[in-house]
Amino acid sequence: MGTVAEKKLDIINVQEETDDPKTKKTDALIVIPAESLTTTPNSVNKYTKWLEIGIYALIVLVSQTVATILGKLYYNKGGKSTWVISLTETIAFPILLIPMIFNCTNNNNNKIPNLDSKSPSLMTKLFIYVFLGFLVGIGCGLFSIGLLHLPASTFSLISSSQLAFNVLFSLFMKLEKITPLIANSITLVTISSLLLAIDSSNNASSYHHNAIGFICTLIASALFGLLFSLTDLYFRKFFKKSTLREFMDVIICQSFFATCIIMIGLFASKNWRNLKTEMNSFELGRLAYIMILIWISVCWQLYTYCLLGLIMKVSAVFANVITTLGAPLIPIMSVIIFNDKMSGVKAISIVLAIWGFSSYAYQQYLDELNHKDDSNEIEDESTDRQTI
């Protein structure tokens, strides 16, 4: 091994055989960087990255399912305030300060300055956070109304349409490229939602409630699809090398402004005056009332944290694909817990949602293979240049 001044180069003698088997001479020297003799961290980093993505995806699926089921339980057992359910989706954002404080020291020590892009001004950040918070607040309110008027199974399947909206917005912002598989995914998820709309319209006795729930859930899905695309654009444009600080700033600030918007609506509607009566008349008791709201809040913050993690690690569309994967989980749990009816139309809708997810997931797999091939070609070229 050489010294640092020698750039850590190892010189390896190689016996080169001539045409005459009786004569051999050592006349070829190969100069190889010492780093190449050790295991490169690329493969380790790759598996670590996908392990993190897998953990994020699992938490997103579990927290989304639990929060939706608990939200429907709140309505079924006497809860009536859509403002309260909307508030539970954002108000617990101070919990996210825990990982931010815990990693603050490491983040400052390991932070790599981004020389490729200029950090946005404070006013630009404030505008972005307020606008994202506005989208979150309005989207949460509409989702709460949709969950009130629709069965949990129907609600979750309609919510999966945000994948289609997200892809469309991402294509418009040039964050994604249209491929046959992505087009197939959008089509399948759209048909899945349309089938549920047709199925709801056939039930005349609850047509009014179903129509309100369907429209509110669909608009909320579009807003969250726009939210994810804008968040993706924000990170790609301003923070090409994102750190935990920027990551947490987006979550906490948008949740803060969303909470302010929902609180204004709660007090302006005077709905807060009925909360004590609602809690006392809750079928499962006051303690269950409080615990349900607490766990809904915790689940949604875990969902938000891990969802934004998926946006940073992969893309906004991939994050929405994971949420779409939860579409069949919630209907199954709703049938078991709330005895929701599983009609043939819902079953077909579930199959189409899974098919749409699989179509996009396979496109991600192909993109990963292409990226791997390109990386290998670059690495081979680099190795050839280093070999003398």
Short mmCIF file of C-alpha atoms in Angstrom, two decimals:
data_model
loop_
_atom_site.label_atom_id
_atom_site.label_comp_id
_atom_site.label_asym_id
_atom_site.label_seq_id
_atom_site.Cartn_x
_atom_site.Cartn_y
_atom_site.Cartn_z
CA MET A 1 0.00 0.00 0.00
CA GLY A 2 1.26 3.51 -0.78
CA THR A 3 1.04 6.70 1.17
CA VAL A 4 -1.51 9.49 0.76
CA ALA A 5 1.02 11.39 -1.34
CA GLU A 6 1.16 8.44 -3.69
CA LYS A 7 -2.66 8.60 -4.02
CA LYS A 8 -2.99 5.16 -2.50
CA LEU A 9 -2.08 3.33 -5.69
CA ASP A 10 -1.26 -0.38 -5.63
CA ILE A 11 1.11 -1.77 -8.26
CA ILE A 12 0.42 -5.36 -9.09
CA ASN A 13 2.82 -7.55 -11.03
CA VAL A 14 1.21 -9.61 -13.70
CA GLN A 15 2.88 -12.48 -15.51
CA GLU A 16 2.32 -12.23 -19.20
CA GLU A 17 2.79 -15.41 -21.14
CA THR A 18 4.42 -15.14 -24.53
CA ASP A 19 3.90 -17.39 -27.47
CA ASP A 20 6.89 -19.43 -26.34
CA PRO A 21 5.78 -21.44 -23.30
CA LYS A 22 9.39 -21.75 -22.12
CA THR A 23 9.87 -18.03 -21.71
CA LYS A 24 7.92 -15.92 -19.32
CA LYS A 25 8.57 -12.39 -18.27
CA THR A 26 7.02 -9.93 -15.94
CA ASP A 27 6.76 -6.89 -18.09
CA ALA A 28 3.20 -5.71 -17.51
CA LEU A 29 2.23 -3.48 -14.67
CA ILE A 30 -1.36 -2.67 -13.84
CA VAL A 31 -1.94 0.37 -11.70
CA ILE A 32 -5.17 0.05 -9.76
CA PRO A 33 -6.57 2.49 -7.19
CA ALA A 34 -6.61 0.94 -3.74
CA GLU A 35 -10.27 1.86 -3.29
CA SER A 36 -11.22 -0.54 -6.09
CA LEU A 37 -9.66 -3.46 -4.19
CA THR A 38 -12.13 -3.00 -1.38
CA THR A 39 -15.88 -3.54 -1.50
CA THR A 40 -17.59 -0.50 -2.98
CA PRO A 41 -20.44 0.94 -0.94
CA ASN A 42 -22.73 1.34 -3.96
CA SER A 43 -24.39 -2.04 -3.55
CA VAL A 44 -24.75 -1.55 0.20
CA ASN A 45 -26.26 1.90 -0.31
CA LYS A 46 -28.67 0.49 -2.87
CA TYR A 47 -30.01 -2.17 -0.50
CA THR A 48 -30.15 0.35 2.35
CA LYS A 49 -32.15 2.71 0.17
CA TRP A 50 -34.71 0.08 -0.78
CA LEU A 51 -34.92 -1.12 2.81
CA GLU A 52 -35.83 2.41 3.85
CA ILE A 53 -38.37 2.62 1.02
CA GLY A 54 -39.90 -0.69 2.15
CA ILE A 55 -40.22 0.51 5.75
CA TYR A 56 -41.76 3.80 4.62
CA ALA A 57 -44.23 1.95 2.38
CA LEU A 58 -45.27 -0.46 5.15
CA ILE A 59 -45.88 2.37 7.63
CA VAL A 60 -47.87 4.30 5.01
CA LEU A 61 -50.14 1.31 4.35
CA VAL A 62 -50.69 0.47 8.03
CA SER A 63 -51.21 4.05 9.24
CA GLN A 64 -53.53 4.88 6.33
CA THR A 65 -55.68 1.82 6.98
CA VAL A 66 -55.86 2.30 10.75
CA ALA A 67 -56.61 6.03 10.50
CA THR A 68 -59.41 5.48 7.98
CA ILE A 69 -60.99 2.66 9.99
CA LEU A 70 -60.84 4.69 13.22
CA GLY A 71 -62.30 7.71 11.42
CA LYS A 72 -65.27 5.65 10.24
CA LEU A 73 -65.62 4.19 13.74
CA TYR A 74 -65.85 7.74 15.08
CA TYR A 75 -68.77 8.50 12.75
CA ASN A 76 -70.52 5.17 13.33
CA LYS A 77 -70.48 5.51 17.13
CA GLY A 78 -71.96 8.98 17.36
CA GLY A 79 -69.30 11.40 16.11
CA LYS A 80 -70.65 14.04 13.75
CA SER A 81 -68.01 16.75 13.39
CA THR A 82 -66.14 16.69 10.09
CA TRP A 83 -64.02 19.56 11.41
CA VAL A 84 -62.71 17.38 14.25
CA ILE A 85 -61.74 14.57 11.88
CA SER A 86 -60.07 17.11 9.59
CA LEU A 87 -58.16 18.50 12.57
CA THR A 88 -56.87 15.08 13.59
CA GLU A 89 -55.11 14.79 10.22
CA THR A 90 -52.80 17.74 10.91
CA ILE A 91 -52.88 18.91 14.54
CA ALA A 92 -50.37 16.32 15.82
CA PHE A 93 -47.54 17.73 13.69
CA PRO A 94 -45.43 18.68 16.80
CA ILE A 95 -44.75 14.94 17.14
CA LEU A 96 -42.54 15.27 14.08
CA LEU A 97 -40.22 17.57 16.02
CA ILE A 98 -38.93 14.47 17.84
CA PRO A 99 -37.03 12.93 14.87
CA MET A 100 -35.98 16.40 13.77
CA ILE A 101 -34.37 17.20 17.17
CA PHE A 102 -32.94 13.70 17.50
CA ASN A 103 -31.12 13.95 14.17
CA CYS A 104 -30.28 17.65 14.38
CA THR A 105 -26.65 17.16 15.44
CA ASN A 106 -25.90 14.48 12.84
CA ASN A 107 -27.62 16.52 10.18
CA ASN A 108 -25.44 19.56 10.88
CA ASN A 109 -22.24 17.50 10.94
CA ASN A 110 -22.94 15.53 7.79
CA LYS A 111 -24.73 18.14 5.73
CA ILE A 112 -23.30 18.52 2.24
CA PRO A 113 -23.83 21.96 0.75
CA ASN A 114 -25.79 22.00 -2.47
CA LEU A 115 -23.77 23.91 -5.02
CA ASP A 116 -26.09 23.11 -7.91
CA SER A 117 -29.07 25.15 -6.81
CA LYS A 118 -29.59 28.35 -4.89
CA SER A 119 -31.63 28.12 -1.73
CA PRO A 120 -34.98 29.92 -2.07
CA SER A 121 -35.60 33.12 -0.15
CA LEU A 122 -37.59 33.22 3.07
CA MET A 123 -40.59 34.82 1.37
CA THR A 124 -40.55 32.14 -1.34
CA LYS A 125 -40.48 29.40 1.28
CA LEU A 126 -43.29 31.07 3.23
CA PHE A 127 -45.46 31.31 0.13
CA ILE A 128 -44.83 27.66 -0.71
CA TYR A 129 -45.60 26.49 2.83
CA VAL A 130 -48.80 28.54 3.03
CA PHE A 131 -50.00 27.29 -0.34
CA LEU A 132 -49.21 23.64 0.47
CA GLY A 133 -50.89 24.09 3.85
CA PHE A 134 -53.97 25.49 2.12
CA LEU A 135 -54.15 22.43 -0.14
CA VAL A 136 -53.74 20.10 2.86
CA GLY A 137 -56.40 21.90 4.91
CA ILE A 138 -59.01 21.95 2.13
CA GLY A 139 -58.19 18.37 1.12
CA CYS A 140 -58.52 17.09 4.69
CA GLY A 141 -61.89 18.82 5.07
CA LEU A 142 -63.24 17.30 1.85
CA PHE A 143 -61.91 13.84 2.74
CA SER A 144 -63.69 14.07 6.12
CA ILE A 145 -66.98 14.90 4.43
CA GLY A 146 -66.49 12.03 1.99
CA LEU A 147 -65.79 9.57 4.81
CA LEU A 148 -68.96 10.74 6.61
CA HIS A 149 -71.24 10.08 3.63
CA LEU A 150 -69.62 6.97 2.12
CA PRO A 151 -68.83 3.47 3.39
CA ALA A 152 -65.15 3.12 4.28
CA SER A 153 -64.63 0.62 1.46
CA THR A 154 -66.10 2.92 -1.20
CA PHE A 155 -64.26 5.92 0.22
CA SER A 156 -60.86 4.21 0.04
CA LEU A 157 -61.36 3.03 -3.53
CA ILE A 158 -62.39 6.49 -4.74
CA SER A 159 -59.41 7.97 -2.89
CA SER A 160 -57.11 5.80 -4.98
CA SER A 161 -57.96 8.04 -7.95
CA GLN A 162 -55.42 10.53 -6.61
CA LEU A 163 -52.82 8.34 -8.34
CA ALA A 164 -54.32 9.25 -11.70
CA PHE A 165 -54.45 12.94 -10.76
CA ASN A 166 -50.88 12.82 -9.48
CA VAL A 167 -49.59 11.25 -12.70
CA LEU A 168 -51.46 13.81 -14.81
CA PHE A 169 -50.08 16.74 -12.81
CA SER A 170 -46.58 15.21 -12.86
CA LEU A 171 -46.77 14.81 -16.63
CA PHE A 172 -47.91 18.42 -16.96
CA MET A 173 -44.96 19.56 -14.78
CA LYS A 174 -42.63 17.28 -16.76
CA LEU A 175 -41.75 15.25 -13.67
CA GLU A 176 -42.80 11.98 -15.30
CA LYS A 177 -42.72 10.59 -18.81
CA ILE A 178 -45.77 8.89 -20.25
CA THR A 179 -45.29 5.22 -21.10
CA PRO A 180 -47.80 2.53 -22.07
CA LEU A 181 -47.63 1.06 -18.57
CA ILE A 182 -48.24 4.42 -16.88
CA ALA A 183 -51.09 5.17 -19.26
CA ASN A 184 -52.55 1.76 -18.48
CA SER A 185 -52.26 2.48 -14.74
CA ILE A 186 -54.10 5.81 -15.06
CA THR A 187 -56.85 4.23 -17.14
CA LEU A 188 -57.43 1.34 -14.74
CA VAL A 189 -57.58 3.52 -11.63
CA THR A 190 -59.96 5.93 -13.39
CA ILE A 191 -62.28 3.11 -14.46
CA SER A 192 -62.18 1.77 -10.90
CA SER A 193 -63.48 5.09 -9.53
CA LEU A 194 -66.11 5.43 -12.28
CA LEU A 195 -67.48 1.98 -11.47
CA LEU A 196 -67.97 3.02 -7.85
CA ALA A 197 -69.72 6.20 -8.96
CA ILE A 198 -72.13 4.18 -11.13
CA ASP A 199 -72.70 1.69 -8.33
CA SER A 200 -73.48 4.50 -5.87
CA SER A 201 -75.96 6.14 -8.25
CA ASN A 202 -77.98 2.92 -8.44
CA ASN A 203 -78.85 3.16 -4.74
CA ALA A 204 -81.70 5.67 -4.82
CA SER A 205 -82.31 5.69 -1.06
CA SER A 206 -78.87 7.15 -0.33
CA TYR A 207 -78.18 8.84 -3.65
CA HIS A 208 -77.85 12.32 -2.14
CA HIS A 209 -75.32 11.26 0.50
CA ASN A 210 -73.37 9.12 -1.94
CA ALA A 211 -73.22 11.95 -4.49
CA ILE A 212 -71.89 14.41 -1.89
CA GLY A 213 -69.38 11.87 -0.61
CA PHE A 214 -68.20 10.93 -4.10
CA ILE A 215 -67.74 14.53 -5.28
CA CYS A 216 -65.93 15.63 -2.10
CA THR A 217 -63.63 12.60 -2.10
CA LEU A 218 -62.84 13.00 -5.80
CA ILE A 219 -61.99 16.71 -5.43
CA ALA A 220 -59.87 15.94 -2.37
CA SER A 221 -58.03 13.26 -4.34
CA ALA A 222 -57.28 15.80 -7.07
CA LEU A 223 -56.00 18.31 -4.50
CA PHE A 224 -53.69 15.77 -2.88
CA GLY A 225 -52.50 14.63 -6.30
CA LEU A 226 -51.59 18.26 -7.00
CA LEU A 227 -50.00 18.55 -3.55
CA PHE A 228 -47.67 15.59 -4.11
CA SER A 229 -46.63 16.82 -7.54
CA LEU A 230 -45.88 20.31 -6.23
CA THR A 231 -43.90 18.85 -3.32
CA ASP A 232 -41.91 16.71 -5.74
CA LEU A 233 -41.27 19.76 -7.93
CA TYR A 234 -40.22 21.79 -4.90
CA PHE A 235 -37.60 19.27 -3.82
CA ARG A 236 -36.25 18.72 -7.33
CA LYS A 237 -35.94 22.42 -8.10
CA PHE A 238 -34.62 23.82 -4.83
CA PHE A 239 -33.20 20.87 -2.88
CA LYS A 240 -31.51 18.45 -5.25
CA LYS A 241 -29.54 17.08 -2.26
CA SER A 242 -32.31 17.11 0.34
CA THR A 243 -31.44 16.95 4.02
CA LEU A 244 -33.57 16.06 7.01
CA ARG A 245 -33.97 19.75 7.78
CA GLU A 246 -35.68 20.62 4.49
CA PHE A 247 -37.59 17.36 4.68
CA MET A 248 -39.08 18.20 8.09
CA ASP A 249 -39.57 21.89 7.34
CA VAL A 250 -42.03 21.04 4.58
CA ILE A 251 -44.07 18.65 6.74
CA ILE A 252 -44.20 20.80 9.85
CA CYS A 253 -44.85 24.13 8.14
CA GLN A 254 -47.56 22.87 5.80
CA SER A 255 -49.22 21.00 8.69
CA PHE A 256 -49.09 24.17 10.84
CA PHE A 257 -50.81 26.31 8.21
CA ALA A 258 -53.31 23.55 7.43
CA THR A 259 -54.15 23.29 11.14
CA CYS A 260 -54.70 27.06 11.29
CA ILE A 261 -57.11 26.91 8.35
CA ILE A 262 -59.09 24.03 9.89
CA MET A 263 -59.18 25.73 13.30
CA ILE A 264 -60.60 28.86 11.68
CA GLY A 265 -63.30 26.76 10.06
CA LEU A 266 -64.06 24.94 13.34
CA PHE A 267 -64.60 28.16 15.30
CA ALA A 268 -66.27 30.06 12.45
CA SER A 269 -68.86 27.30 12.06
CA LYS A 270 -69.42 27.28 15.87
CA ASN A 271 -69.12 23.51 15.70
CA TRP A 272 -66.81 23.52 18.73
CA ARG A 273 -69.79 24.23 21.01
CA ASN A 274 -71.18 20.74 20.38
CA LEU A 275 -67.98 18.81 21.08
CA LYS A 276 -68.60 18.29 24.81
CA THR A 277 -72.11 16.98 24.17
CA GLU A 278 -70.80 14.77 21.40
CA MET A 279 -68.11 13.32 23.66
CA ASN A 280 -70.56 12.61 26.50
CA SER A 281 -73.03 10.86 24.17
CA PHE A 282 -70.39 8.81 22.33
CA GLU A 283 -71.47 5.15 22.36
CA LEU A 284 -68.07 3.77 23.40
CA GLY A 285 -67.56 6.29 26.20
CA ARG A 286 -65.55 9.47 26.74
CA LEU A 287 -62.19 7.70 27.08
CA ALA A 288 -62.70 5.80 23.82
CA TYR A 289 -63.72 9.06 22.14
CA ILE A 290 -60.47 10.73 23.18
CA MET A 291 -58.28 7.73 22.40
CA ILE A 292 -59.77 7.30 18.92
CA LEU A 293 -59.01 10.92 18.05
CA ILE A 294 -55.48 10.67 19.49
CA TRP A 295 -54.61 7.54 17.53
CA ILE A 296 -56.08 8.98 14.33
CA SER A 297 -53.79 12.00 14.78
CA VAL A 298 -50.72 9.85 15.41
CA CYS A 299 -51.43 7.59 12.44
CA TRP A 300 -51.86 10.50 10.05
CA GLN A 301 -48.56 12.05 11.13
CA LEU A 302 -46.76 8.75 10.58
CA TYR A 303 -48.48 8.56 7.21
CA THR A 304 -47.40 12.10 6.27
CA TYR A 305 -43.81 11.61 7.40
CA CYS A 306 -43.32 8.33 5.54
CA LEU A 307 -45.21 9.50 2.46
CA LEU A 308 -42.95 12.51 2.08
CA GLY A 309 -40.03 10.14 2.63
CA LEU A 310 -41.20 8.13 -0.38
CA ILE A 311 -41.49 11.32 -2.43
CA MET A 312 -37.89 12.21 -1.58
CA LYS A 313 -36.49 8.71 -2.09
CA VAL A 314 -38.35 7.92 -5.34
CA SER A 315 -41.07 10.25 -6.63
CA ALA A 316 -44.50 11.64 -5.84
CA VAL A 317 -46.14 9.21 -8.25
CA PHE A 318 -44.48 6.24 -6.55
CA ALA A 319 -45.74 7.52 -3.18
CA ASN A 320 -49.24 7.68 -4.57
CA VAL A 321 -48.89 4.16 -5.96
CA ILE A 322 -48.19 2.93 -2.43
CA THR A 323 -51.32 4.67 -1.13
CA THR A 324 -53.26 3.07 -3.98
CA LEU A 325 -51.99 -0.31 -2.82
CA GLY A 326 -53.91 0.31 0.41
CA ALA A 327 -57.18 0.54 -1.56
CA PRO A 328 -57.95 -3.20 -1.27
CA LEU A 329 -56.85 -3.36 2.39
CA ILE A 330 -59.41 -0.87 3.73
CA PRO A 331 -62.44 -2.50 2.02
CA ILE A 332 -61.44 -5.90 3.40
CA MET A 333 -61.10 -4.46 6.92
CA SER A 334 -64.39 -2.57 6.49
CA VAL A 335 -66.22 -5.77 5.59
CA ILE A 336 -64.80 -7.48 8.69
CA ILE A 337 -65.29 -4.62 11.18
CA PHE A 338 -68.29 -2.64 9.87
CA ASN A 339 -70.04 -5.38 7.85
CA ASP A 340 -69.85 -3.28 4.68
CA LYS A 341 -71.40 -4.94 1.66
CA MET A 342 -68.91 -6.28 -0.85
CA SER A 343 -70.78 -6.02 -4.11
CA GLY A 344 -69.56 -7.36 -7.43
CA VAL A 345 -68.80 -3.83 -8.61
CA LYS A 346 -66.59 -3.20 -5.58
CA ALA A 347 -64.78 -6.47 -6.15
CA ILE A 348 -64.08 -5.53 -9.76
CA SER A 349 -62.98 -2.07 -8.63
CA ILE A 350 -60.48 -3.63 -6.19
CA VAL A 351 -59.06 -5.85 -8.93
CA LEU A 352 -58.67 -2.86 -11.27
CA ALA A 353 -56.98 -0.81 -8.53
CA ILE A 354 -54.48 -3.62 -7.87
CA TRP A 355 -53.91 -4.03 -11.60
CA GLY A 356 -53.25 -0.30 -11.94
CA PHE A 357 -50.80 -0.41 -9.06
CA SER A 358 -49.01 -3.44 -10.54
CA SER A 359 -48.75 -1.71 -13.91
CA TYR A 360 -46.99 1.31 -12.46
CA ALA A 361 -44.85 -0.82 -10.11
CA TYR A 362 -43.60 -2.82 -13.10
CA GLN A 363 -42.73 0.42 -14.88
CA GLN A 364 -40.68 1.43 -11.82
CA TYR A 365 -38.92 -1.95 -11.97
CA LEU A 366 -38.03 -1.43 -15.64
CA ASP A 367 -36.76 2.08 -14.91
CA GLU A 368 -34.58 0.70 -12.13
CA LEU A 369 -33.10 -1.92 -14.47
CA ASN A 370 -32.34 0.71 -17.11
CA HIS A 371 -30.74 2.94 -14.50
CA LYS A 372 -28.66 0.00 -13.28
CA ASP A 373 -27.48 -0.79 -16.82
CA ASP A 374 -26.50 2.84 -17.41
CA SER A 375 -24.61 2.93 -14.10
CA ASN A 376 -22.75 -0.27 -14.99
CA GLU A 377 -21.72 1.13 -18.37
CA ILE A 378 -20.37 4.30 -16.75
CA GLU A 379 -18.53 2.23 -14.13
CA ASP A 380 -16.99 0.00 -16.81
CA GLU A 381 -15.79 3.03 -18.77
CA SER A 382 -14.28 4.49 -15.61
CA THR A 383 -12.49 1.21 -14.83
CA ASP A 384 -11.06 1.02 -18.35
CA ARG A 385 -9.62 4.51 -18.01
CA GLN A 386 -7.99 3.67 -14.68
CA THR A 387 -6.32 0.52 -16.07
CA ILE A 388 -2.94 1.11 -17.76
#
